[in-house]
Amino acid sequence: MKRDEWMDGAGLEQERPDAWIHAEKRANDHVLNRRLAWWREARLGLFVHWGPYSMMGGIWNGARVDANYAEHIQLRGKIPVSEYAQAAAGMNPEAFDAREWVLLAKRAGAKYLIVTAKHHDGFAMYDSKVSNYSLTRHANFPRDPIKELAEACEAEGIRLGIYYSHAMDWHHPDSQGNTLDYPDNVGAWDLLEEWIGDDDKRDRFERYLQEKALPQVEELLTEYGPIGLMWFDCGHKITDEQAIWFRDRVRRLQPDCLINKRLRDDRFADYGNPHDNQLRFHPVQPDWESIHTLNDSWGFRYGDENWKQPEELIDQLLRVAADGGNLVLNVGPLGSGAIDDTSRSLFETIGAFMERSGEAIYGTSGSPIGTPQWGYCTWKPEADILYLLVRDWPQDGILILPGLASEIRYARPLGMKMNEWNLPIQRLNEWDWQIDVRSVHPDAYATVIELKLDGELRTSTTPRFISQMPNLFWAYDGAIEGDGLRYDNGKRGHDGVSDWTNPDAAVGWTFRTEEETAIRCYVRVTYAAAANQAGGQFEFSLDQQKLICTVEDTGRDDQWGEFEIGCITIPARGLHVLQIQGIRLATADTLMNLRKVALVPMEGSEDA
């Protein structure tokens, strides 16, 4: 895990074994449900990271600073607080237009906007009376951006969320993170357990909390109208007692304001946050939020051209919604307040998709049938409507709907009139249907089929093999067997299983087939391995069939390579177990990082 990511809490263990024990209690908590109602309906938000670091864009004294995120330039660039403050005094965001930002969020289909009121650098992007280290006082900017955003959000029906870095402040002499200017401070990467017993450090840190952090949170909750949520950060660096101070302040001043997990942990939060930029995930709270950058950095950085494509962002939106979560996409404006054209274009493309397909996202619950091979599902229980979000269009125009035993009243493309566009449907067996979609024009990103159910929802989440398309088995969705193997953090290059130190460990999947005859398939395995891992061996097995494979060098242990390792036959109708198990390591102490297995039916391998 890179240090910048760990510092923000993204690298900490996210899964608490008791997280889901309280799910029933949460479901029956009427106050919590009322507080979360708008947020559960929203499903899409927009994040804005903006501060003095946006002027610098990752450059200091003419050189690029080595930091994952541009907003960490003061820390990673070892910039003295006096020099950073001098640069911050020159911030003049003459291009800032609150209404333009809010309208961009609205065009993107976002229902809430989160903006950085104070990041780790300690600089307030609003008219703080607690500290003069602010845009309005230190930089003498004559306007209050948070006030203008609050007014614009209210006018456009967008909820305003406030990001506030409560545990970290590199400008304050008693906070955490800045040991360049304040050598006796708690370090940016110091564990709580390493310093909490030091009376001097604890007393000084609590002085910062009482003098600046808590009073500024109070300002934000009393001077800017209704706040939809307080988005705290680095909560792993404070104690339970200190977390209670913040939680109680929010509850007293704005009882309906939501609190995110990074105040401290799940116990103090209304909803959860897994890792940043996580492609695969295991949600540990029923209500959770996934946050993503459009390129690499959160704050603006010159030369950051590693833009995600619209199909990637929309796919992530669908994946998160199908797991019952919210997606928040970030933009990093320039120091002037202007937003770049690429970010605008990406948000507008997402907004156009949401305009035609948002009914299948807003206010929905997670998929009751798991993840079909062709895409995703969402569910509106109060309307008895299942939405099929078809990413991989069936070549023969026949869509197999797995895992649904309920009766179907109708199936039709989203937005089409009943009866005129009802699609032919046929029950195949107790758990599967087929839908004739040959008359439907596929969407460029995901085609939505609306299903109205009749009667009680009865489903199965056991994956079904579909013989008309490649079938993917993601390692992150598999079951790990044995020690010495774990799910990675889910980010790009790490959305698989890793730390395969025990050759006896395995990852496996159970799936079913309903075909009358056996199906011959190519087997393709996607993994990452460095040079010293090459030569290790693993075994692929499907029921009683086995393939012995040798690990090949993919360049790095976070650089995926896809390899065709042979062919297998999937027997006719029944349950099947697929597994990848280690055999031996090469010279490295780990086998490989596994991402997915694909079973690709050979053309003509199934008899009609």
Coordinates of C-alpha atoms in Angstrom, one line a residue:
M1 CA 0.0 0.0 0.0
K2 CA 1.4 3.4 -1.0
R3 CA 2.0 5.7 2.0
D4 CA -0.3 8.5 0.8
E5 CA -3.2 6.1 0.5
W6 CA -2.5 4.6 3.9
M7 CA -2.3 8.0 5.5
D8 CA -5.9 8.7 4.5
G9 CA -7.1 5.5 6.0
A10 CA -7.5 3.7 2.7
G11 CA -4.9 1.2 3.5
L12 CA -6.4 0.0 6.8
E13 CA -8.3 -3.2 7.3
Q14 CA -11.8 -2.5 6.2
E15 CA -13.6 -5.6 7.3
R16 CA -14.8 -5.7 10.9
P17 CA -16.1 -9.2 11.8
D18 CA -19.0 -7.7 13.7
A19 CA -20.0 -5.2 11.0
W20 CA -23.0 -7.1 9.7
I21 CA -24.1 -8.3 13.2
H22 CA -25.8 -4.9 13.6
A23 CA -27.6 -4.9 10.2
E24 CA -31.0 -5.8 11.7
K25 CA -30.6 -3.2 14.4
R26 CA -29.7 -0.6 11.7
A27 CA -32.7 -1.6 9.6
N28 CA -35.0 -1.0 12.6
D29 CA -33.4 2.3 13.6
H30 CA -36.1 4.8 12.4
V31 CA -34.0 7.9 13.1
L32 CA -31.1 6.5 11.1
N33 CA -33.4 5.5 8.2
R34 CA -35.0 8.9 8.1
R35 CA -31.6 10.5 8.1
L36 CA -30.3 8.3 5.3
A37 CA -33.5 8.4 3.1
W38 CA -32.3 11.1 0.7
W39 CA -28.8 9.6 0.5
R40 CA -30.2 6.1 -0.4
E41 CA -32.2 7.8 -3.1
A42 CA -29.3 9.7 -4.5
R43 CA -26.8 6.9 -5.5
L44 CA -24.5 9.4 -7.2
G45 CA -22.5 12.3 -5.8
L46 CA -19.7 14.7 -6.9
F47 CA -16.6 15.4 -4.9
V48 CA -14.5 18.5 -5.2
H49 CA -10.9 18.7 -4.0
W50 CA -9.8 22.3 -4.1
G51 CA -7.2 24.3 -2.1
P52 CA -3.8 26.1 -2.3
Y53 CA -2.4 22.8 -3.6
S54 CA -4.6 23.3 -6.7
M55 CA -2.5 26.3 -7.7
M56 CA 0.7 24.3 -7.5
G57 CA -0.6 21.3 -9.4
G58 CA 2.0 19.0 -8.1
I59 CA 4.9 21.3 -9.0
W60 CA 7.2 23.1 -6.4
N61 CA 10.1 25.2 -7.4
G62 CA 9.8 24.1 -10.9
A63 CA 10.0 20.4 -10.1
R64 CA 7.4 17.7 -9.9
V65 CA 6.8 16.4 -6.4
D66 CA 6.7 12.6 -6.0
A67 CA 3.2 12.2 -4.4
N68 CA 0.3 10.0 -5.4
Y69 CA -2.1 12.9 -4.7
A70 CA -1.4 16.5 -5.5
E71 CA -3.1 17.7 -2.3
H72 CA -0.2 16.1 -0.4
I73 CA 2.4 18.4 -1.9
Q74 CA 3.3 20.2 1.3
L75 CA 4.1 16.9 3.1
R76 CA 5.7 15.0 0.3
G77 CA 7.5 18.0 -1.1
K78 CA 8.9 18.8 2.4
I79 CA 7.7 22.4 2.0
P80 CA 8.2 24.5 5.2
V81 CA 4.9 25.8 6.6
S82 CA 6.1 29.4 6.1
E83 CA 6.8 28.9 2.4
Y84 CA 3.5 27.0 1.8
A85 CA 1.6 29.7 3.6
Q86 CA 3.3 32.4 1.5
A87 CA 2.2 30.6 -1.6
A88 CA -1.3 30.1 -0.3
A89 CA -1.5 33.8 0.3
G90 CA -1.4 34.3 -3.4
M91 CA -4.5 32.2 -4.2
N92 CA -7.0 34.3 -6.2
P93 CA -9.7 32.0 -7.6
E94 CA -11.2 34.6 -10.0
A95 CA -12.7 31.9 -12.2
F96 CA -14.7 30.3 -9.3
D97 CA -18.4 30.1 -10.1
A98 CA -20.4 28.2 -7.5
R99 CA -23.5 28.0 -9.7
E100 CA -21.4 26.6 -12.5
W101 CA -20.0 23.9 -10.2
V102 CA -23.5 23.0 -8.9
L103 CA -25.0 22.9 -12.4
L104 CA -22.1 20.6 -13.6
A105 CA -23.0 18.2 -10.7
K106 CA -26.7 18.4 -11.8
R107 CA -25.8 17.7 -15.4
A108 CA -23.8 14.7 -14.3
G109 CA -26.9 13.3 -12.5
A110 CA -25.4 13.8 -9.1
K111 CA -27.7 14.5 -6.2
Y112 CA -25.1 15.7 -3.7
L113 CA -21.9 17.8 -3.8
I114 CA -19.0 17.3 -1.3
V115 CA -16.4 20.1 -1.2
T116 CA -13.1 20.4 0.8
A117 CA -13.6 23.1 3.4
K118 CA -10.2 22.2 5.0
H119 CA -7.8 19.5 3.8
H120 CA -4.7 18.3 5.6
D121 CA -2.8 21.5 4.8
G122 CA -5.0 23.3 7.4
F123 CA -6.1 26.0 5.0
A124 CA -9.8 26.9 5.3
M125 CA -11.6 27.4 1.9
Y126 CA -14.3 29.5 3.6
D127 CA -14.5 32.6 5.9
S128 CA -13.4 31.0 9.1
K129 CA -13.5 33.2 12.2
V130 CA -11.7 30.5 14.2
S131 CA -8.4 30.8 12.2
N132 CA -7.0 33.5 10.0
Y133 CA -5.4 30.8 7.8
S134 CA -8.1 30.9 5.2
L135 CA -8.9 32.0 1.7
T136 CA -10.8 35.0 2.8
R137 CA -8.4 36.3 5.5
H138 CA -4.9 34.9 4.7
A139 CA -5.4 35.3 0.9
N140 CA -7.8 38.2 1.2
F141 CA -10.2 36.7 -1.3
P142 CA -13.4 38.8 -0.9
R143 CA -15.9 36.0 -1.3
D144 CA -16.8 32.9 0.7
P145 CA -16.9 29.8 -1.6
I146 CA -18.7 27.6 0.8
K147 CA -21.5 30.2 1.3
E148 CA -21.9 30.6 -2.4
L149 CA -22.0 26.8 -2.9
A150 CA -24.6 26.4 -0.1
E151 CA -26.8 29.0 -1.8
A152 CA -26.3 27.4 -5.3
C153 CA -27.0 23.9 -4.0
E154 CA -30.2 25.1 -2.3
A155 CA -31.4 26.8 -5.5
E156 CA -30.7 23.7 -7.6
G157 CA -31.9 21.0 -5.2
I158 CA -28.5 19.5 -4.6
R159 CA -27.4 18.5 -1.1
L160 CA -24.2 20.1 0.1
G161 CA -21.7 17.9 1.9
I162 CA -18.6 19.2 3.7
Y163 CA -15.2 17.5 3.7
Y164 CA -13.2 18.4 6.8
S165 CA -9.8 16.9 7.7
H166 CA -10.3 16.7 11.4
A167 CA -7.3 14.6 12.5
M168 CA -4.6 16.1 10.3
D169 CA -3.5 19.8 10.0
W170 CA 0.0 20.5 8.8
H171 CA -0.3 24.2 9.7
H172 CA -1.2 23.9 13.3
P173 CA 1.8 23.4 15.7
D174 CA 0.0 20.8 17.8
S175 CA -1.8 18.6 15.2
Q176 CA -0.5 15.6 13.3
G177 CA 1.5 15.2 10.1
N178 CA 4.0 18.1 10.0
T179 CA 7.2 16.9 11.7
L180 CA 9.3 19.1 9.4
D181 CA 8.3 22.3 11.2
Y182 CA 7.2 20.7 14.4
P183 CA 9.5 17.7 15.1
D184 CA 7.7 16.7 18.3
N185 CA 4.4 16.3 16.5
V186 CA 2.7 13.0 15.7
G187 CA 4.0 11.9 12.3
A188 CA 1.7 11.5 9.2
W189 CA 2.2 7.7 9.2
D190 CA 2.4 7.1 12.9
L191 CA 0.0 4.6 14.3
L192 CA -2.4 5.7 17.0
E193 CA -1.0 3.0 19.3
E194 CA 2.5 4.4 18.9
W195 CA 1.8 7.8 20.4
I196 CA -1.4 7.8 22.4
G197 CA 0.5 7.0 25.6
D198 CA 2.7 10.0 25.2
D199 CA 1.1 12.6 27.4
D200 CA 2.7 15.6 25.7
K201 CA 1.7 14.5 22.2
R202 CA -1.8 13.6 23.3
D203 CA -2.3 16.9 25.2
R204 CA -1.0 19.0 22.4
F205 CA -3.1 17.2 19.8
E206 CA -6.2 17.6 21.9
R207 CA -5.4 21.3 22.2
Y208 CA -5.5 21.5 18.4
L209 CA -8.9 19.6 18.4
Q210 CA -10.4 22.0 21.0
E211 CA -8.8 25.2 19.5
K212 CA -9.4 24.7 15.8
A213 CA -11.0 21.5 14.5
L214 CA -14.1 21.3 16.7
P215 CA -14.8 25.1 16.5
Q216 CA -14.4 25.0 12.7
V217 CA -16.8 22.0 12.4
E218 CA -19.2 24.1 14.5
E219 CA -18.8 27.0 12.2
L220 CA -19.6 24.9 9.2
L221 CA -22.7 23.4 10.8
T222 CA -24.1 26.8 12.0
E223 CA -23.2 29.3 9.3
Y224 CA -24.1 27.6 6.0
G225 CA -27.6 26.3 6.4
P226 CA -28.5 22.6 6.2
I227 CA -25.5 20.3 5.6
G228 CA -26.3 17.0 4.0
L229 CA -23.2 15.2 5.4
M230 CA -19.9 15.8 7.1
W231 CA -17.1 13.9 5.3
F232 CA -14.3 13.4 7.8
D233 CA -10.9 11.9 7.0
C234 CA -8.0 10.0 8.7
G235 CA -10.3 8.9 11.5
H236 CA -7.9 6.0 12.2
K237 CA -5.6 8.6 13.8
I238 CA -7.9 9.7 16.6
T239 CA -9.3 7.9 19.7
D240 CA -12.9 6.8 20.4
E241 CA -13.3 9.5 22.9
Q242 CA -12.2 12.2 20.4
A243 CA -14.5 10.7 17.8
I244 CA -17.4 11.1 20.2
W245 CA -16.6 14.8 20.5
F246 CA -17.1 15.3 16.8
R247 CA -20.1 13.0 16.5
D248 CA -21.9 14.7 19.4
R249 CA -21.2 18.1 17.9
V250 CA -22.8 17.1 14.6
R251 CA -25.8 15.4 16.2
R252 CA -26.4 18.5 18.5
L253 CA -26.1 21.1 15.8
Q254 CA -27.6 19.3 12.8
P255 CA -29.3 16.1 13.8
D256 CA -30.1 15.2 10.2
C257 CA -26.5 15.6 8.9
L258 CA -24.9 12.3 8.0
I259 CA -21.5 11.2 9.2
N260 CA -19.2 9.1 7.1
K261 CA -17.1 6.2 8.4
R262 CA -13.8 8.1 8.4
L263 CA -14.8 10.1 11.4
R264 CA -13.3 7.0 13.2
D265 CA -14.9 3.7 12.1
D266 CA -18.3 2.0 11.5
R267 CA -19.4 2.5 15.1
F268 CA -19.6 6.3 14.8
A269 CA -20.9 6.4 11.2
D270 CA -24.2 6.5 9.3
Y271 CA -22.6 4.9 6.3
G272 CA -19.3 3.2 5.3
N273 CA -16.4 4.1 3.1
P274 CA -14.2 1.3 1.7
H275 CA -10.9 2.0 -0.1
D276 CA -10.6 4.9 -2.5
N277 CA -10.7 4.1 -6.2
Q278 CA -11.7 0.5 -5.4
L279 CA -12.8 -1.5 -8.5
R280 CA -13.9 -4.6 -6.5
F281 CA -15.2 -4.5 -2.9
H282 CA -16.7 -6.4 -0.1
P283 CA -19.1 -3.9 1.6
V284 CA -19.1 -4.2 5.4
Q285 CA -22.1 -1.9 6.0
P286 CA -25.5 -2.1 4.4
D287 CA -25.1 1.6 3.5
W288 CA -21.8 2.5 1.9
E289 CA -20.1 4.9 -0.5
S290 CA -17.4 4.3 -3.1
I291 CA -15.2 7.3 -4.1
H292 CA -13.3 7.6 -7.4
T293 CA -11.1 10.1 -9.2
L294 CA -11.5 10.8 -12.9
N295 CA -7.7 10.5 -13.4
D296 CA -5.1 9.7 -10.7
S297 CA -5.0 12.6 -8.3
W298 CA -7.8 14.1 -6.2
G299 CA -6.5 17.6 -6.3
F300 CA -5.5 19.1 -9.7
R301 CA -2.1 18.1 -11.0
Y302 CA -0.4 19.2 -14.2
G303 CA 0.2 16.3 -16.6
D304 CA -2.3 14.0 -14.9
E305 CA -3.7 12.6 -18.2
N306 CA -4.5 9.1 -17.1
W307 CA -8.2 9.7 -17.6
K308 CA -10.7 6.9 -17.0
Q309 CA -13.0 6.3 -19.9
P310 CA -16.8 6.9 -19.7
E311 CA -17.5 3.1 -20.0
E312 CA -15.2 2.5 -17.0
L313 CA -16.9 5.1 -14.9
I314 CA -20.4 4.0 -15.9
D315 CA -19.5 0.3 -15.3
Q316 CA -18.3 1.3 -11.8
L317 CA -21.5 3.2 -11.1
L318 CA -23.5 0.1 -12.1
R319 CA -21.3 -2.3 -10.0
V320 CA -21.6 -0.1 -6.9
A321 CA -25.4 0.3 -7.4
A322 CA -25.8 -3.4 -7.8
D323 CA -24.1 -3.9 -4.5
G324 CA -26.4 -1.3 -2.8
G325 CA -23.9 1.5 -2.6
N326 CA -23.4 5.1 -3.7
L327 CA -20.7 6.3 -6.1
V328 CA -19.0 9.7 -5.7
L329 CA -16.8 10.9 -8.6
N330 CA -14.2 13.6 -7.9
V331 CA -13.1 16.6 -9.8
G332 CA -10.0 18.7 -9.0
P333 CA -10.5 22.3 -10.2
L334 CA -7.5 24.5 -11.0
G335 CA -6.4 27.0 -8.4
S336 CA -8.4 29.6 -10.3
G337 CA -11.6 27.7 -9.7
A338 CA -11.9 26.7 -13.4
I339 CA -12.8 23.1 -14.2
D340 CA -11.0 21.4 -17.1
D341 CA -12.8 20.4 -20.3
T342 CA -12.0 16.7 -20.0
S343 CA -13.7 16.5 -16.6
R344 CA -16.7 18.4 -17.9
S345 CA -17.0 16.0 -20.8
L346 CA -16.8 12.9 -18.6
F347 CA -19.5 14.2 -16.2
E348 CA -21.8 15.2 -19.1
T349 CA -21.5 11.8 -20.7
I350 CA -22.4 10.1 -17.3
G351 CA -25.2 12.6 -17.0
A352 CA -26.6 11.7 -20.4
F353 CA -26.6 8.0 -19.4
M354 CA -28.3 8.8 -16.1
E355 CA -30.9 10.9 -17.9
R356 CA -32.0 7.9 -19.9
S357 CA -31.2 5.1 -17.4
G358 CA -31.3 6.8 -14.0
E359 CA -34.5 5.1 -13.0
A360 CA -32.6 1.9 -12.7
I361 CA -30.0 3.6 -10.3
Y362 CA -31.8 6.2 -8.2
G363 CA -33.5 4.8 -5.1
T364 CA -32.6 1.2 -5.9
S365 CA -31.4 -1.6 -3.7
G366 CA -28.6 -4.1 -4.5
S367 CA -29.2 -7.1 -6.8
P368 CA -31.2 -10.0 -5.3
I369 CA -29.8 -12.4 -7.9
G370 CA -26.1 -11.8 -7.6
T371 CA -24.0 -10.7 -10.6
P372 CA -25.1 -12.2 -14.0
Q373 CA -22.5 -12.9 -16.6
W374 CA -23.9 -10.2 -18.9
G375 CA -23.9 -7.3 -16.4
Y376 CA -25.7 -6.1 -13.3
C377 CA -29.1 -5.9 -11.6
T378 CA -30.8 -3.5 -9.3
W379 CA -34.1 -3.8 -7.4
K380 CA -37.0 -1.6 -6.3
P381 CA -38.8 -3.7 -3.7
E382 CA -41.7 -1.2 -3.2
A383 CA -42.5 -1.4 -6.9
D384 CA -41.6 -5.1 -7.5
I385 CA -39.4 -4.0 -10.3
L386 CA -36.1 -5.7 -11.2
Y387 CA -33.7 -3.7 -13.5
L388 CA -31.4 -5.7 -15.8
L389 CA -28.3 -3.6 -16.7
V390 CA -27.0 -5.4 -19.7
R391 CA -23.4 -4.6 -20.4
D392 CA -22.5 -7.6 -22.7
W393 CA -25.3 -7.9 -25.3
P394 CA -26.2 -11.5 -26.3
Q395 CA -25.1 -12.1 -29.8
D396 CA -28.2 -14.2 -30.6
G397 CA -30.5 -11.7 -29.0
I398 CA -31.7 -14.1 -26.3
L399 CA -31.0 -12.9 -22.8
I400 CA -30.8 -15.5 -20.1
L401 CA -32.0 -14.2 -16.8
P402 CA -30.6 -16.5 -14.0
G403 CA -31.7 -17.0 -10.4
L404 CA -35.3 -15.8 -10.5
A405 CA -38.1 -18.1 -9.5
S406 CA -40.8 -15.4 -9.3
E407 CA -43.4 -14.9 -12.0
I408 CA -42.9 -12.0 -14.4
R409 CA -45.7 -9.7 -15.5
Y410 CA -43.8 -8.1 -18.3
A411 CA -40.3 -7.3 -19.5
R412 CA -39.6 -4.2 -21.6
P413 CA -36.8 -1.7 -22.4
L414 CA -36.7 1.1 -19.8
G415 CA -38.8 4.1 -20.8
M416 CA -40.9 2.3 -23.3
K417 CA -44.7 2.1 -23.1
M418 CA -46.4 -1.0 -21.6
N419 CA -47.9 -3.5 -24.1
E420 CA -46.4 -1.8 -27.1
W421 CA -42.8 -2.8 -26.1
N422 CA -43.4 -5.9 -24.0
L423 CA -40.7 -8.4 -24.8
P424 CA -41.3 -12.1 -25.4
I425 CA -40.4 -14.0 -22.2
Q426 CA -40.2 -17.8 -21.5
R427 CA -39.6 -19.7 -18.3
L428 CA -36.7 -22.2 -18.9
N429 CA -36.8 -23.9 -15.5
E430 CA -37.6 -23.2 -11.9
W431 CA -34.8 -20.6 -11.6
D432 CA -34.2 -19.2 -15.1
W433 CA -36.0 -17.2 -17.8
Q434 CA -35.1 -16.1 -21.3
I435 CA -36.0 -12.8 -22.7
D436 CA -36.1 -12.1 -26.5
V437 CA -34.3 -8.8 -26.9
R438 CA -33.7 -9.0 -30.7
S439 CA -36.0 -5.9 -31.2
V440 CA -34.1 -3.8 -28.7
H441 CA -31.4 -1.3 -29.8
P442 CA -28.5 -1.8 -27.4
D443 CA -27.2 1.3 -25.4
A444 CA -23.6 2.2 -25.9
Y445 CA -22.9 1.7 -22.1
A446 CA -25.7 -0.5 -20.6
T447 CA -29.1 -1.4 -21.9
V448 CA -31.7 -1.5 -19.2
I449 CA -34.6 -4.0 -19.2
E450 CA -37.3 -3.4 -16.7
L451 CA -39.1 -6.4 -15.2
K452 CA -42.3 -6.2 -13.3
L453 CA -42.6 -9.1 -11.0
D454 CA -45.8 -10.9 -9.9
G455 CA -45.9 -12.2 -6.4
E456 CA -43.2 -12.8 -3.8
L457 CA -39.6 -12.3 -4.8
R458 CA -37.8 -15.7 -4.8
T459 CA -34.2 -15.7 -6.0
S460 CA -30.9 -17.6 -6.1
T461 CA -27.5 -16.0 -6.1
T462 CA -25.7 -19.2 -7.4
P463 CA -24.0 -18.1 -10.7
R464 CA -25.3 -19.8 -13.8
F465 CA -23.0 -20.6 -16.7
I466 CA -24.3 -19.2 -20.0
S467 CA -23.0 -21.1 -23.0
Q468 CA -23.5 -18.3 -25.5
M469 CA -20.8 -16.0 -24.0
P470 CA -17.5 -16.0 -22.0
N471 CA -18.1 -16.7 -18.3
L472 CA -15.9 -14.7 -15.9
F473 CA -15.1 -15.8 -12.4
W474 CA -13.5 -12.9 -10.5
A475 CA -11.0 -13.8 -7.7
Y476 CA -12.5 -11.1 -5.5
D477 CA -15.8 -12.9 -5.7
G478 CA -14.3 -16.3 -5.0
A479 CA -14.0 -18.2 -1.7
I480 CA -10.5 -18.4 -0.2
E481 CA -9.6 -21.7 1.3
G482 CA -6.6 -22.0 3.6
D483 CA -4.2 -19.5 5.1
G484 CA -1.6 -17.5 3.3
L485 CA -3.9 -15.9 0.8
R486 CA -6.0 -12.8 1.0
Y487 CA -8.2 -10.4 -0.9
D488 CA -6.2 -7.4 -2.1
N489 CA -7.3 -3.8 -1.7
G490 CA -9.5 -3.9 -4.8
K491 CA -7.8 -1.0 -6.6
R492 CA -6.5 -1.0 -10.1
G493 CA -3.8 -3.7 -10.4
H494 CA -4.9 -5.0 -7.0
D495 CA -8.5 -6.2 -7.7
G496 CA -7.7 -9.8 -7.0
V497 CA -6.2 -12.1 -4.4
S498 CA -2.6 -11.6 -3.2
D499 CA 0.0 -12.6 -0.7
W500 CA -0.2 -16.2 -1.8
T501 CA 2.5 -17.4 0.5
N502 CA 1.0 -20.9 1.2
P503 CA 1.1 -23.2 -1.9
D504 CA -1.8 -25.2 -0.4
A505 CA -4.1 -22.2 -0.3
A506 CA -6.8 -21.9 -3.0
V507 CA -9.6 -19.8 -4.3
G508 CA -12.8 -21.4 -5.7
W509 CA -16.2 -20.8 -7.1
T510 CA -19.4 -22.8 -7.3
F511 CA -21.7 -22.4 -10.3
R512 CA -24.4 -24.3 -12.1
T513 CA -25.2 -25.3 -15.7
E514 CA -28.6 -26.0 -17.2
E515 CA -27.5 -27.1 -20.6
E516 CA -28.6 -30.6 -21.8
T517 CA -25.2 -31.5 -23.2
A518 CA -21.5 -31.0 -22.2
I519 CA -19.8 -27.8 -23.2
R520 CA -16.1 -27.6 -24.3
C521 CA -14.4 -24.4 -23.1
Y522 CA -11.0 -22.7 -23.4
V523 CA -9.6 -21.7 -20.0
R524 CA -8.0 -18.3 -19.6
V525 CA -6.4 -17.1 -16.4
T526 CA -5.5 -13.5 -15.6
Y527 CA -2.8 -13.0 -13.0
A528 CA 0.2 -10.8 -12.2
A529 CA 3.7 -12.1 -11.4
A530 CA 7.1 -10.5 -11.2
A531 CA 10.2 -12.2 -12.6
N532 CA 11.1 -14.0 -9.3
Q533 CA 7.6 -15.5 -9.2
A534 CA 7.9 -17.0 -12.7
G535 CA 8.3 -20.8 -12.5
G536 CA 5.9 -21.3 -9.7
Q537 CA 3.1 -23.7 -10.3
F538 CA -0.6 -23.9 -9.7
E539 CA -3.5 -26.3 -10.5
F540 CA -6.7 -25.4 -12.2
S541 CA -9.5 -27.9 -11.5
L542 CA -13.1 -28.2 -12.5
D543 CA -14.8 -31.1 -10.8
Q544 CA -12.4 -34.0 -11.5
Q545 CA -10.6 -32.3 -14.4
K546 CA -7.2 -30.8 -13.7
L547 CA -4.7 -28.6 -15.6
I548 CA -1.1 -28.0 -14.2
C549 CA 0.2 -24.5 -15.0
T550 CA 3.5 -22.7 -14.7
V551 CA 3.5 -19.0 -13.7
E552 CA 4.9 -16.7 -16.3
D553 CA 6.4 -13.2 -15.8
T554 CA 3.9 -10.4 -16.5
G555 CA 6.4 -7.6 -15.7
R556 CA 5.3 -6.7 -12.2
D557 CA 3.1 -8.1 -9.5
D558 CA 0.4 -5.5 -10.2
Q559 CA 0.5 -5.8 -14.0
W560 CA -2.1 -8.3 -15.3
G561 CA -1.5 -10.8 -18.0
E562 CA -4.0 -13.2 -19.5
F563 CA -3.0 -16.7 -20.4
E564 CA -4.8 -19.5 -22.1
I565 CA -3.9 -22.6 -20.1
G566 CA -5.9 -25.4 -21.9
C567 CA -9.4 -26.7 -22.5
I568 CA -11.9 -28.4 -20.2
T569 CA -15.4 -29.9 -20.6
I570 CA -18.2 -28.7 -18.4
P571 CA -20.6 -31.6 -17.9
A572 CA -24.3 -31.2 -18.5
R573 CA -26.8 -29.8 -16.0
G574 CA -25.6 -29.6 -12.4
L575 CA -23.5 -27.9 -9.8
H576 CA -19.8 -27.5 -10.5
V577 CA -16.8 -26.4 -8.5
L578 CA -14.0 -24.5 -10.1
Q579 CA -10.7 -23.9 -8.2
I580 CA -7.2 -22.5 -8.5
Q581 CA -4.8 -24.0 -6.0
G582 CA -1.1 -23.5 -5.6
I583 CA 1.4 -26.3 -6.0
R584 CA 4.8 -24.7 -5.4
L585 CA 6.5 -21.3 -5.3
A586 CA 9.5 -20.2 -7.4
T587 CA 12.3 -18.2 -5.8
A588 CA 9.8 -15.5 -4.5
D589 CA 7.9 -15.9 -1.3
T590 CA 4.5 -15.6 -3.0
L591 CA 3.0 -17.5 -5.9
M592 CA 1.2 -14.8 -8.0
N593 CA -1.7 -12.3 -7.7
L594 CA -4.8 -13.8 -9.3
R595 CA -7.5 -11.6 -10.9
K596 CA -10.0 -13.8 -12.7
V597 CA -10.7 -17.0 -14.6
A598 CA -12.6 -17.0 -17.9
L599 CA -14.4 -20.1 -19.4
V600 CA -14.9 -19.4 -23.0
P601 CA -17.2 -21.8 -24.9
M602 CA -15.8 -23.2 -28.1
E603 CA -18.0 -22.4 -31.1
G604 CA -20.2 -25.3 -31.9
S605 CA -19.3 -27.1 -28.7
E606 CA -22.9 -27.5 -27.5
D607 CA -25.4 -29.6 -29.4
A608 CA -28.6 -27.9 -30.3

